[in-house]
PDB file of C-alpha atoms in Angstrom:
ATOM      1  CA  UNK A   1      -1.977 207.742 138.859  1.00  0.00           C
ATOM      2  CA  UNK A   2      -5.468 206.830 137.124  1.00  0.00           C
ATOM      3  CA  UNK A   3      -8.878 206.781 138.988  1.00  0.00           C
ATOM      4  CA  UNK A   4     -12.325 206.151 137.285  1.00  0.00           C
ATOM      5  CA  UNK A   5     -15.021 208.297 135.854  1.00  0.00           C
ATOM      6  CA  UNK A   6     -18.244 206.976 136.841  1.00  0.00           C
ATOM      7  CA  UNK A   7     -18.480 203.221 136.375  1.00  0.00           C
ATOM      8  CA  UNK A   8     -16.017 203.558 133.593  1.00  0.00           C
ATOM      9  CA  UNK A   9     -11.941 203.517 133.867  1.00  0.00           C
ATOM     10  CA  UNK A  10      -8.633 203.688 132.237  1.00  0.00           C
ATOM     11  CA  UNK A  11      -8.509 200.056 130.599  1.00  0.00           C
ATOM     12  CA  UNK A  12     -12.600 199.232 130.624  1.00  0.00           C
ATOM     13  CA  UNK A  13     -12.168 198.645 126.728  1.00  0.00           C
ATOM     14  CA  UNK A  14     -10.240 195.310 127.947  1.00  0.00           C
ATOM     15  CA  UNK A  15     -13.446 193.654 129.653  1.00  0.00           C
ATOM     16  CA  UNK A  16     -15.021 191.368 127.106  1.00  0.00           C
ATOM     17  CA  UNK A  17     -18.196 189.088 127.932  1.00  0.00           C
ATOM     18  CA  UNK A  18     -16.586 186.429 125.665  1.00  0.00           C
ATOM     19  CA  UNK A  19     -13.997 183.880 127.126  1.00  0.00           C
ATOM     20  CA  UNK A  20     -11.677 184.418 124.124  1.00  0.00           C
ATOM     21  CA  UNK A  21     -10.898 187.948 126.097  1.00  0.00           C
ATOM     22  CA  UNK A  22     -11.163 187.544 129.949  1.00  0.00           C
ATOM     23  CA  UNK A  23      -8.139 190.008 131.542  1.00  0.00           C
ATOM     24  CA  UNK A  24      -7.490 188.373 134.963  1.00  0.00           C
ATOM     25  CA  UNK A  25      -7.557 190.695 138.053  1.00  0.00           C
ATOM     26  CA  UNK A  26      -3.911 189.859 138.279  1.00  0.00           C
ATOM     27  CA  UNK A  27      -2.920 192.611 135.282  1.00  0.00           C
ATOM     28  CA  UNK A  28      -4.569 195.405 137.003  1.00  0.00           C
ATOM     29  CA  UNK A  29      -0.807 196.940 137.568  1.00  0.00           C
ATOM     30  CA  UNK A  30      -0.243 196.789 134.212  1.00  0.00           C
ATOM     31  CA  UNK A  31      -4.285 196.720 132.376  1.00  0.00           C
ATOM     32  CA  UNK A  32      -4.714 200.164 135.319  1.00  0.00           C
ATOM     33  CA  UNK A  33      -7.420 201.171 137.646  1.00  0.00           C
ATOM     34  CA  UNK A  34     -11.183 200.295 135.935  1.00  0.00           C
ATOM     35  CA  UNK A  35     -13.574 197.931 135.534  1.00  0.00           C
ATOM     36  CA  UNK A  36     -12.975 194.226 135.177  1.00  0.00           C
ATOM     37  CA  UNK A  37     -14.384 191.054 135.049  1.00  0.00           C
ATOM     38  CA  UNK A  38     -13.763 188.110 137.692  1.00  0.00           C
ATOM     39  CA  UNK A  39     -15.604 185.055 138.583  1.00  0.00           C
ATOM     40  CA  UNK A  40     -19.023 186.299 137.649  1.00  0.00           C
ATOM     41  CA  UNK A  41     -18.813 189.550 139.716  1.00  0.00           C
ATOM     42  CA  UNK A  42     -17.331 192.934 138.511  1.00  0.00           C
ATOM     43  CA  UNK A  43     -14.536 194.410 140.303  1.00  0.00           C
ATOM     44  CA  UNK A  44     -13.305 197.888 140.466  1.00  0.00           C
ATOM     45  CA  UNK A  45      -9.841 198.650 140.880  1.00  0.00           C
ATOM     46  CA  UNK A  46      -7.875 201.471 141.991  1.00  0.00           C
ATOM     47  CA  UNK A  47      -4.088 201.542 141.372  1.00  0.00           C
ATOM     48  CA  UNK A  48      -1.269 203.540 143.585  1.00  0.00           C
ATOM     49  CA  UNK A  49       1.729 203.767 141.040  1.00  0.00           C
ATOM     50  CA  UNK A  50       4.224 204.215 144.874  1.00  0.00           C
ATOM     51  CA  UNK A  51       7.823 203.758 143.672  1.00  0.00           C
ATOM     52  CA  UNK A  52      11.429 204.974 145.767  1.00  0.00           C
ATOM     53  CA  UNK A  53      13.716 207.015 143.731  1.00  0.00           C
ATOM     54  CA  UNK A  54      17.386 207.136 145.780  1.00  0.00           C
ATOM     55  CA  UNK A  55      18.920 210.508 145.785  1.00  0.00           C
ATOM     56  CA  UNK A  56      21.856 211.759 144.435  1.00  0.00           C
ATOM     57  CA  UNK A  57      22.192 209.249 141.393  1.00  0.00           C
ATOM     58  CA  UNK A  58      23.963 209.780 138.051  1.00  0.00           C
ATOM     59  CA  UNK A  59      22.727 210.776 134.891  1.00  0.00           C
ATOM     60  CA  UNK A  60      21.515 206.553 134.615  1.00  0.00           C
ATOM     61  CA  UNK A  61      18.925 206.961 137.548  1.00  0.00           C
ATOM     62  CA  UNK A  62      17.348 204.345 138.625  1.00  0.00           C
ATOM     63  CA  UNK A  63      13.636 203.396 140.851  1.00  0.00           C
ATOM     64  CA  UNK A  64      11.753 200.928 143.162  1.00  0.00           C
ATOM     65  CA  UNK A  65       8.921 200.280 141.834  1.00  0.00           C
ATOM     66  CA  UNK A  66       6.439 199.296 144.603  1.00  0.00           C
ATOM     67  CA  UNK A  67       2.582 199.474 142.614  1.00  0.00           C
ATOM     68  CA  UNK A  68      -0.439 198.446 144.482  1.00  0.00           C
ATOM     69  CA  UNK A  69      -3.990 197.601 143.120  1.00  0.00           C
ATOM     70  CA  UNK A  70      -6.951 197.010 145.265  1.00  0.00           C
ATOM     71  CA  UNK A  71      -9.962 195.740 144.155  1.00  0.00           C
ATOM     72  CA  UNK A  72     -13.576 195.910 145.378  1.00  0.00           C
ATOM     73  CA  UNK A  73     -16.725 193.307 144.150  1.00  0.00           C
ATOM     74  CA  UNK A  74     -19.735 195.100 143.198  1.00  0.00           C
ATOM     75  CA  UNK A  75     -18.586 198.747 144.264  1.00  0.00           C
ATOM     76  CA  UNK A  76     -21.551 201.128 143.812  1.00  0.00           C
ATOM     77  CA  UNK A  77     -20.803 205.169 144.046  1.00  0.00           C
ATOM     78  CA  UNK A  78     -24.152 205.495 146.069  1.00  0.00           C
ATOM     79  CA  UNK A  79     -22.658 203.418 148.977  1.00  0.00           C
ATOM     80  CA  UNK A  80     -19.482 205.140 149.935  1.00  0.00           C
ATOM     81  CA  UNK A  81     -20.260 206.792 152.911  1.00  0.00           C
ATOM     82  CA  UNK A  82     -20.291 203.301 153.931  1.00  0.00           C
ATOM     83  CA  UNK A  83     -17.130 202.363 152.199  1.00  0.00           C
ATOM     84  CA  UNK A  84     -14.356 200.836 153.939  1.00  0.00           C
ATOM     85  CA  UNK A  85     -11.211 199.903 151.899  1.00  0.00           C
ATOM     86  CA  UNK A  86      -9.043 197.543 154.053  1.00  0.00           C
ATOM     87  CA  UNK A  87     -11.957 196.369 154.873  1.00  0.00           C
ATOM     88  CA  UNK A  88     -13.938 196.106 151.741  1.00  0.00           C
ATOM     89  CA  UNK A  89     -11.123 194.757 149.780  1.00  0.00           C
ATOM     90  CA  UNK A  90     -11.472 191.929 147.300  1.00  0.00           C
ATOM     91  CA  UNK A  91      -8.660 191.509 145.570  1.00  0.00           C
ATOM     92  CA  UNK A  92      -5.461 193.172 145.843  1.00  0.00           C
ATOM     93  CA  UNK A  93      -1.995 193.044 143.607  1.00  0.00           C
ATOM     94  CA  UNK A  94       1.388 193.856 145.033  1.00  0.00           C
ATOM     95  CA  UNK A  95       4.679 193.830 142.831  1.00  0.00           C
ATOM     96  CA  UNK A  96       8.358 194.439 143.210  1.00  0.00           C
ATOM     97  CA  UNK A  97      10.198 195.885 140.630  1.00  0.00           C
ATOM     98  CA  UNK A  98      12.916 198.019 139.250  1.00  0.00           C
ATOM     99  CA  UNK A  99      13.519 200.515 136.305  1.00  0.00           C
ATOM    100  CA  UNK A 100      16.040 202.992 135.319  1.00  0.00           C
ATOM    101  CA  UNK A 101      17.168 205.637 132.727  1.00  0.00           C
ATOM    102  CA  UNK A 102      19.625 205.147 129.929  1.00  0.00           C
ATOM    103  CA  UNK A 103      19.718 208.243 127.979  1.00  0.00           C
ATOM    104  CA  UNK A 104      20.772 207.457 123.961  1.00  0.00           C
ATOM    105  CA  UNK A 105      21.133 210.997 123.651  1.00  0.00           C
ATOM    106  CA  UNK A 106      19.990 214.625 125.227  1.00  0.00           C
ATOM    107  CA  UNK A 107      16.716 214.110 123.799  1.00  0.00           C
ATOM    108  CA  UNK A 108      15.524 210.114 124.075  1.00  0.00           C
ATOM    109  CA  UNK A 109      15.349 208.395 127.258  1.00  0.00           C
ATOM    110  CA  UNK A 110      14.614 204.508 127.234  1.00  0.00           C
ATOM    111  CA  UNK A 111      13.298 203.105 131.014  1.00  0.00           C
ATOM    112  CA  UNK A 112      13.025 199.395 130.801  1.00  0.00           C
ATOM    113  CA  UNK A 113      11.313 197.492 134.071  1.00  0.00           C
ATOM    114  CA  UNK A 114      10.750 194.358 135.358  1.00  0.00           C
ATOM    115  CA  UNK A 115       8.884 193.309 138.131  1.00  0.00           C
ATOM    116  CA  UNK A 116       7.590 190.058 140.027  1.00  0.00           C
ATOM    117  CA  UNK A 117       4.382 190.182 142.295  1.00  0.00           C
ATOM    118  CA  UNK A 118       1.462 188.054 143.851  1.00  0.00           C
ATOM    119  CA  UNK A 119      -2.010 188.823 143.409  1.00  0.00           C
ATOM    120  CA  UNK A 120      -4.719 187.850 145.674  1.00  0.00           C
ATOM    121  CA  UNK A 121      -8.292 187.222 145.597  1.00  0.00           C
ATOM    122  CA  UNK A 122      -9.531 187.162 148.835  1.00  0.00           C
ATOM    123  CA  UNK A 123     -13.575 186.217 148.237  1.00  0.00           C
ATOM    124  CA  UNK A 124     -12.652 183.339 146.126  1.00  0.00           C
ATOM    125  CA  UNK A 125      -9.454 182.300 148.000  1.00  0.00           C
ATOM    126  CA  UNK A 126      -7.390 182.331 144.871  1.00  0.00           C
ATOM    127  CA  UNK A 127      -3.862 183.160 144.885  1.00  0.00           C
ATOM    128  CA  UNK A 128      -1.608 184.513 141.239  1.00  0.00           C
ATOM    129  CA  UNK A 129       2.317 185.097 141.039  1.00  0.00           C
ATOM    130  CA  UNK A 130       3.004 187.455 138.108  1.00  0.00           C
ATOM    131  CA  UNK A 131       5.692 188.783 135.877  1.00  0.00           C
ATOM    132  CA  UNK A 132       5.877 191.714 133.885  1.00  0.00           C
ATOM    133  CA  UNK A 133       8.366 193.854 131.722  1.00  0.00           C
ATOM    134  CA  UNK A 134       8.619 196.154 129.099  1.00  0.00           C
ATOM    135  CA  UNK A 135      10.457 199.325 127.874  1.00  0.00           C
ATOM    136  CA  UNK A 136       9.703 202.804 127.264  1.00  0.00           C
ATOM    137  CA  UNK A 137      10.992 205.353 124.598  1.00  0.00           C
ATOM    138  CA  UNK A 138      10.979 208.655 125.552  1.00  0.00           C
ATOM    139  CA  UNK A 139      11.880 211.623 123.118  1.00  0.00           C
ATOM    140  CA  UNK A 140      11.349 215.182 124.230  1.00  0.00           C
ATOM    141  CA  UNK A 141      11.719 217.588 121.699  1.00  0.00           C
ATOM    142  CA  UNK A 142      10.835 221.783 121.554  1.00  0.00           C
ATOM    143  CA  UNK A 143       8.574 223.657 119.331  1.00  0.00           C
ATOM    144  CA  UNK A 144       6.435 227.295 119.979  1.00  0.00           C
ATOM    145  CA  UNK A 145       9.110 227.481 122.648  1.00  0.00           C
ATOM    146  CA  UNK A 146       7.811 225.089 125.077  1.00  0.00           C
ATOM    147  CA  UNK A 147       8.728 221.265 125.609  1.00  0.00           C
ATOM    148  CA  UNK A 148       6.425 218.135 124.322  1.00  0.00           C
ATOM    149  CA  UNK A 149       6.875 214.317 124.550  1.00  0.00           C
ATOM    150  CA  UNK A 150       6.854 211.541 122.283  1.00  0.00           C
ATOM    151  CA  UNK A 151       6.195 208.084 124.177  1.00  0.00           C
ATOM    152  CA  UNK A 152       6.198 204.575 122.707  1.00  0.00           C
ATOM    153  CA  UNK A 153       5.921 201.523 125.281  1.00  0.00           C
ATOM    154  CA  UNK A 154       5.716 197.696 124.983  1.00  0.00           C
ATOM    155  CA  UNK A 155       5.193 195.815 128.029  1.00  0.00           C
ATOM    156  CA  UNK A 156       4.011 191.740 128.543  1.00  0.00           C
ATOM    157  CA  UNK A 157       2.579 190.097 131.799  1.00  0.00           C
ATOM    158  CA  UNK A 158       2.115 187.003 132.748  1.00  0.00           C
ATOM    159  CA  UNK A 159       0.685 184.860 135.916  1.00  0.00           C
ATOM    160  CA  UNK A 160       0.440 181.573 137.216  1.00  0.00           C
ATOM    161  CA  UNK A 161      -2.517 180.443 139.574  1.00  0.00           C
ATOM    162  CA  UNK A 162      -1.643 177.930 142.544  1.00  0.00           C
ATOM    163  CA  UNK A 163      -4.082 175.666 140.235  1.00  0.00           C
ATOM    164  CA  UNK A 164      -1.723 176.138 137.536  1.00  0.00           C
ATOM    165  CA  UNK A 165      -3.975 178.318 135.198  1.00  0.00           C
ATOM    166  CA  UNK A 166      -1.849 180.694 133.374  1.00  0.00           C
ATOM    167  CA  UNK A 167      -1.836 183.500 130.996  1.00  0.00           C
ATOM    168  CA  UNK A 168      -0.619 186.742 129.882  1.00  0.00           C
ATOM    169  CA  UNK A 169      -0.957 189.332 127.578  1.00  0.00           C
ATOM    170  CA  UNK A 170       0.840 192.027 125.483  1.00  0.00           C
ATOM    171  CA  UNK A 171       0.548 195.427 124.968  1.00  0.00           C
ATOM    172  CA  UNK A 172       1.747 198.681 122.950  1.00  0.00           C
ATOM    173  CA  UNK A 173       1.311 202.439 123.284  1.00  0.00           C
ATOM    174  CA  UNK A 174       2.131 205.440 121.071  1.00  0.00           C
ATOM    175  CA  UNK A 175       1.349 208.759 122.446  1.00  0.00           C
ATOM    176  CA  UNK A 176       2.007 212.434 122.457  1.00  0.00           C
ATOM    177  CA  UNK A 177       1.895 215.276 124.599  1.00  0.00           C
ATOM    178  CA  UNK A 178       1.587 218.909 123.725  1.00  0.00           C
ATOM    179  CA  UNK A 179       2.233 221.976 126.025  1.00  0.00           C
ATOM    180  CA  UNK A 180       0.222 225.144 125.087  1.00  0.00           C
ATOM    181  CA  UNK A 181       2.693 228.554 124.606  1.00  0.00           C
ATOM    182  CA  UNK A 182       0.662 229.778 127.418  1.00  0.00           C
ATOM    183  CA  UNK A 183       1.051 230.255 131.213  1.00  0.00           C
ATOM    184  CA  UNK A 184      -1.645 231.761 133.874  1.00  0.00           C
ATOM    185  CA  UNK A 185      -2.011 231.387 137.399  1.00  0.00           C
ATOM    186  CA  UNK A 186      -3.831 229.377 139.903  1.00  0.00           C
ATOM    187  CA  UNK A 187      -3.480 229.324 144.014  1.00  0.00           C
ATOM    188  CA  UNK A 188      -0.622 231.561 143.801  1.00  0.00           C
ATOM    189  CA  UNK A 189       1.103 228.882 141.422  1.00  0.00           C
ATOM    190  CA  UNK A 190       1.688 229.133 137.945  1.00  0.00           C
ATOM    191  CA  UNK A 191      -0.057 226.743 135.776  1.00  0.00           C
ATOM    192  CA  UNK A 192      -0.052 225.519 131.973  1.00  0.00           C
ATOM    193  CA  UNK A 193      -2.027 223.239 129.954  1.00  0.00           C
ATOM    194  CA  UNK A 194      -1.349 220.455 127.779  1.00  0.00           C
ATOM    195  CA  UNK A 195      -3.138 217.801 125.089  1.00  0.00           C
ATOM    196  CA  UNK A 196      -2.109 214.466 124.832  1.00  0.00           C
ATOM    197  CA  UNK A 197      -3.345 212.123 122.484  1.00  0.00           C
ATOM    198  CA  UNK A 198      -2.226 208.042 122.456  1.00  0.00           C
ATOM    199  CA  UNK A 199      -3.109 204.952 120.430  1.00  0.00           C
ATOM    200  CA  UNK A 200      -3.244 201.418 122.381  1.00  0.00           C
ATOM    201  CA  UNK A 201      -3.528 198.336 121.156  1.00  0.00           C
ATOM    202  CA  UNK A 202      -3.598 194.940 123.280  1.00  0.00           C
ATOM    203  CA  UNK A 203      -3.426 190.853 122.752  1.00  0.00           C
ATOM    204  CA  UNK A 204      -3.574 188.462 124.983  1.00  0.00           C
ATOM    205  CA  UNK A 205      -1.460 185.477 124.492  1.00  0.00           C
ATOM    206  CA  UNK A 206      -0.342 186.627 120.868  1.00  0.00           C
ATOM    207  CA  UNK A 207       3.335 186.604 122.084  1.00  0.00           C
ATOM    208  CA  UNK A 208       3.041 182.732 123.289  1.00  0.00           C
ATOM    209  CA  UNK A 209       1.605 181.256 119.886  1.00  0.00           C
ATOM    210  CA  UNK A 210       2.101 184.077 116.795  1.00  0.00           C
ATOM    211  CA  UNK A 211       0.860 181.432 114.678  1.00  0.00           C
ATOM    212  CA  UNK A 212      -2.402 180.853 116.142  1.00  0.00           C
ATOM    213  CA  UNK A 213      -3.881 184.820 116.260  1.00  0.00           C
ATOM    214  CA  UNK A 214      -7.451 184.987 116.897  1.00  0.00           C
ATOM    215  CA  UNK A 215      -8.527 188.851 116.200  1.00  0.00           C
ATOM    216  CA  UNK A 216     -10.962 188.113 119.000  1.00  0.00           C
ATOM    217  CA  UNK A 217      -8.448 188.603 121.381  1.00  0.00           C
ATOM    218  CA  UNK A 218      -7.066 191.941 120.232  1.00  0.00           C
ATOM    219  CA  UNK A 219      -8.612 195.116 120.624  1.00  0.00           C
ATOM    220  CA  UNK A 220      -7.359 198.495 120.049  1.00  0.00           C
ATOM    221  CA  UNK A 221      -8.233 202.441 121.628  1.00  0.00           C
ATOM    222  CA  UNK A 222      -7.302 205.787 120.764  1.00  0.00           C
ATOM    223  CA  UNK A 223      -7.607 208.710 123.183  1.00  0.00           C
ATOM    224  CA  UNK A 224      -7.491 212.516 123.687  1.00  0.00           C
ATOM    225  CA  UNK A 225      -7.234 214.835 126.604  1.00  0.00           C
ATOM    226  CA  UNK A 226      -6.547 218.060 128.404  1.00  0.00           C
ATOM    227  CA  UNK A 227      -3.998 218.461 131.535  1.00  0.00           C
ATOM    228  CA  UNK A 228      -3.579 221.214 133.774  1.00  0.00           C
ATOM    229  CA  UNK A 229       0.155 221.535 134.815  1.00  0.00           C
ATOM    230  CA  UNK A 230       1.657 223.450 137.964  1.00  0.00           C
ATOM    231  CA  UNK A 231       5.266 224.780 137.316  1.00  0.00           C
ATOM    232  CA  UNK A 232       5.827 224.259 141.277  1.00  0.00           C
ATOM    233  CA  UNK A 233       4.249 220.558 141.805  1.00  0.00           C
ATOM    234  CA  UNK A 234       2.200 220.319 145.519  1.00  0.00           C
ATOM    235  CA  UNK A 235       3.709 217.712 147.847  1.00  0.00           C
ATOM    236  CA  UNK A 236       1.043 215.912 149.191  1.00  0.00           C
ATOM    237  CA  UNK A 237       2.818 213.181 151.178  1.00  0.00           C
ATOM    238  CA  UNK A 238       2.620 210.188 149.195  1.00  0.00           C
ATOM    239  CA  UNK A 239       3.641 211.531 146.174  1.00  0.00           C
ATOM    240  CA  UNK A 240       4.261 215.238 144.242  1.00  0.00           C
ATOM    241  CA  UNK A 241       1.016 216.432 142.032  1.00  0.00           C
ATOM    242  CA  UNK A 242       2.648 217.882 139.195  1.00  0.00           C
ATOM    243  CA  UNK A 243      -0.857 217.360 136.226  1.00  0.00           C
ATOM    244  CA  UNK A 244      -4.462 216.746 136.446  1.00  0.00           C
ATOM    245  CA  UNK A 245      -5.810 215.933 133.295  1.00  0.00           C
ATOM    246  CA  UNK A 246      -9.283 214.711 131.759  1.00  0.00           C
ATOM    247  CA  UNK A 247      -9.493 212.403 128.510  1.00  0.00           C
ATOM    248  CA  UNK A 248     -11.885 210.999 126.364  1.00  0.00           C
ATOM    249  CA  UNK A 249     -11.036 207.021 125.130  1.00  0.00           C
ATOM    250  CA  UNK A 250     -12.745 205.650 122.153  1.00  0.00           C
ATOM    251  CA  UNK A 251     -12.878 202.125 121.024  1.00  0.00           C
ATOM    252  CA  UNK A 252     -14.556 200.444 118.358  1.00  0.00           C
ATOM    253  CA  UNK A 253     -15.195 197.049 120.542  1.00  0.00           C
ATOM    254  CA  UNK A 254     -16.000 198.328 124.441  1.00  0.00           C
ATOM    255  CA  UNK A 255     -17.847 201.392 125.184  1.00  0.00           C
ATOM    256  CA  UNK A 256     -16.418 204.901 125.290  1.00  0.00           C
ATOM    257  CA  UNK A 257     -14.956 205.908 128.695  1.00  0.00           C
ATOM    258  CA  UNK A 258     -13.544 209.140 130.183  1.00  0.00           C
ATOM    259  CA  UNK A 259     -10.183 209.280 132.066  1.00  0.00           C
ATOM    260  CA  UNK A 260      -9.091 210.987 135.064  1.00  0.00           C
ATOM    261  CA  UNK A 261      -5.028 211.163 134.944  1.00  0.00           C
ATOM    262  CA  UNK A 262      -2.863 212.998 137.633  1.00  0.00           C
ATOM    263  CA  UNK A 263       1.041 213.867 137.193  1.00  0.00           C
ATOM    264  CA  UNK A 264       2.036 212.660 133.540  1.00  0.00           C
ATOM    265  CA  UNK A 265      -1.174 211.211 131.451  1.00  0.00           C
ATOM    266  CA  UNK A 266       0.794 208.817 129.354  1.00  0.00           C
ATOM    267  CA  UNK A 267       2.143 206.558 131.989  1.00  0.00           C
TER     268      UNK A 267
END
């Protein structure tokens, strides 16, 4: 689960000023909660990752995925004691998906998805379906005694406008997540802390005409962070806060942001 820092946010390296690089507000499942670009206005987005995981599965679980992103024109941090969200709602993005575990062996776990959704913008009555799927590799491995992550994902969305303006983009995502040999305690709960540090690169449209690559449309990030882990996660209703972390995106073609992550910071 992602929120912004300031006006910044997980993906803001995306937004472009030039029309060779316009995300549409449709991706925000997939592009995450930030800054983007729409119709002349600027719209912040906030995504809730909600998914249903049915009990007592076998080793190949399986999970609803159910993500939400709502979007607000214009949203300034000075005006949210007046801030309403159903009410203040621009846009919004609801998909349906799936994904589930197939283990290769006791240490790599691959989680492909798919999902199919409708996005809505509600100030400039414009309607999107969209697609999306991709695939996950997971490999957990041990060192100094304490257990770490490798993550590589690919994932490619698409959506179709009820004016029949399409488009889509791809993306990819190396990362890596170190746990400190070191516990201490917080709130009566013991806690640990963790770096992660990813790569991301994204096109749009490369995967519909390889032959016709315009580096314009590409741009690429790198990332590191801190995370602050509890060994006994708080249940807070909606979902289990396992992490808060804090991480620092550079990009050489969109301005430097800082990320707020809770639970795991490389999904």
């Amino acid at each position: 689960m992602l929120f912004c820092a300031g006006t910044n946010a997980q993906q803001r390296e995306l937004i472009k000023t030039s029309s060779d690089f316009t995300p549409h507000y449709a991706f925000s499942n997939y592009f995450g909660a930030g800054l983007y670009s729409s119709t002349g206005q600027n719209i912040h987005v906030v995504n809730l990752p909600l998914f249903y995981e049915p009990k007592n599965q076998s080793e190949f679980k399986y999970r609803i995925r159910l993500p939400v992103s709502i979007g607000f024109y214009d949203f300034d941090i000075n005006d949210i004691d007046e801030f309403a969200p159903l009410e203040d709602a621009a846009t919004m993005t609801v998909t349906l998906g799936i994904e589930f575990d197939h283990w290769i062996n006791k240490h790599t776990k691959l989680v492909p998805f798919l999902d199919i959704g409708l996005s809505e913008n509600f100030s400039a009555n414009d309607r999107a379906i969209l697609y999306a799927s991709g695939i996950t590799a997971y490999n957990y491995f041990t060192a100094w005694q304490q257990p770490h992550t490798w993550l590589l994902r690919f994932q490619r969305a698409g959506y179709q406008t009820k004016n029949n303006i399409s488009d889509g983009f791809s993306a990819i995502e190396l990362g890596l997540d170190l746990r400190w040999p070191w516990q201490g305690s917080l709130a009566n709960n013991d806690i640990y802390l963790s770096n992660y540090f990813a790569s991301y690169w994204y096109t749009i449209d490369i995967a519909f005409d390889p032959t016709d690559f315009n580096p314009k449309a590409e741009t690429n990030a790198l990332e590191a962070g801190l995370t602050v882990g509890l060994l006994q996660p708080w249940d807070l209703g909606l979902f289990k806060l396992e992490r808060m972390g804090v991480g620092y995106r550079y990009s050489n073609n969109a301005p430097d942001i800082i990320r707020i992550s809770f639970n795991f910071p490389l999904d």
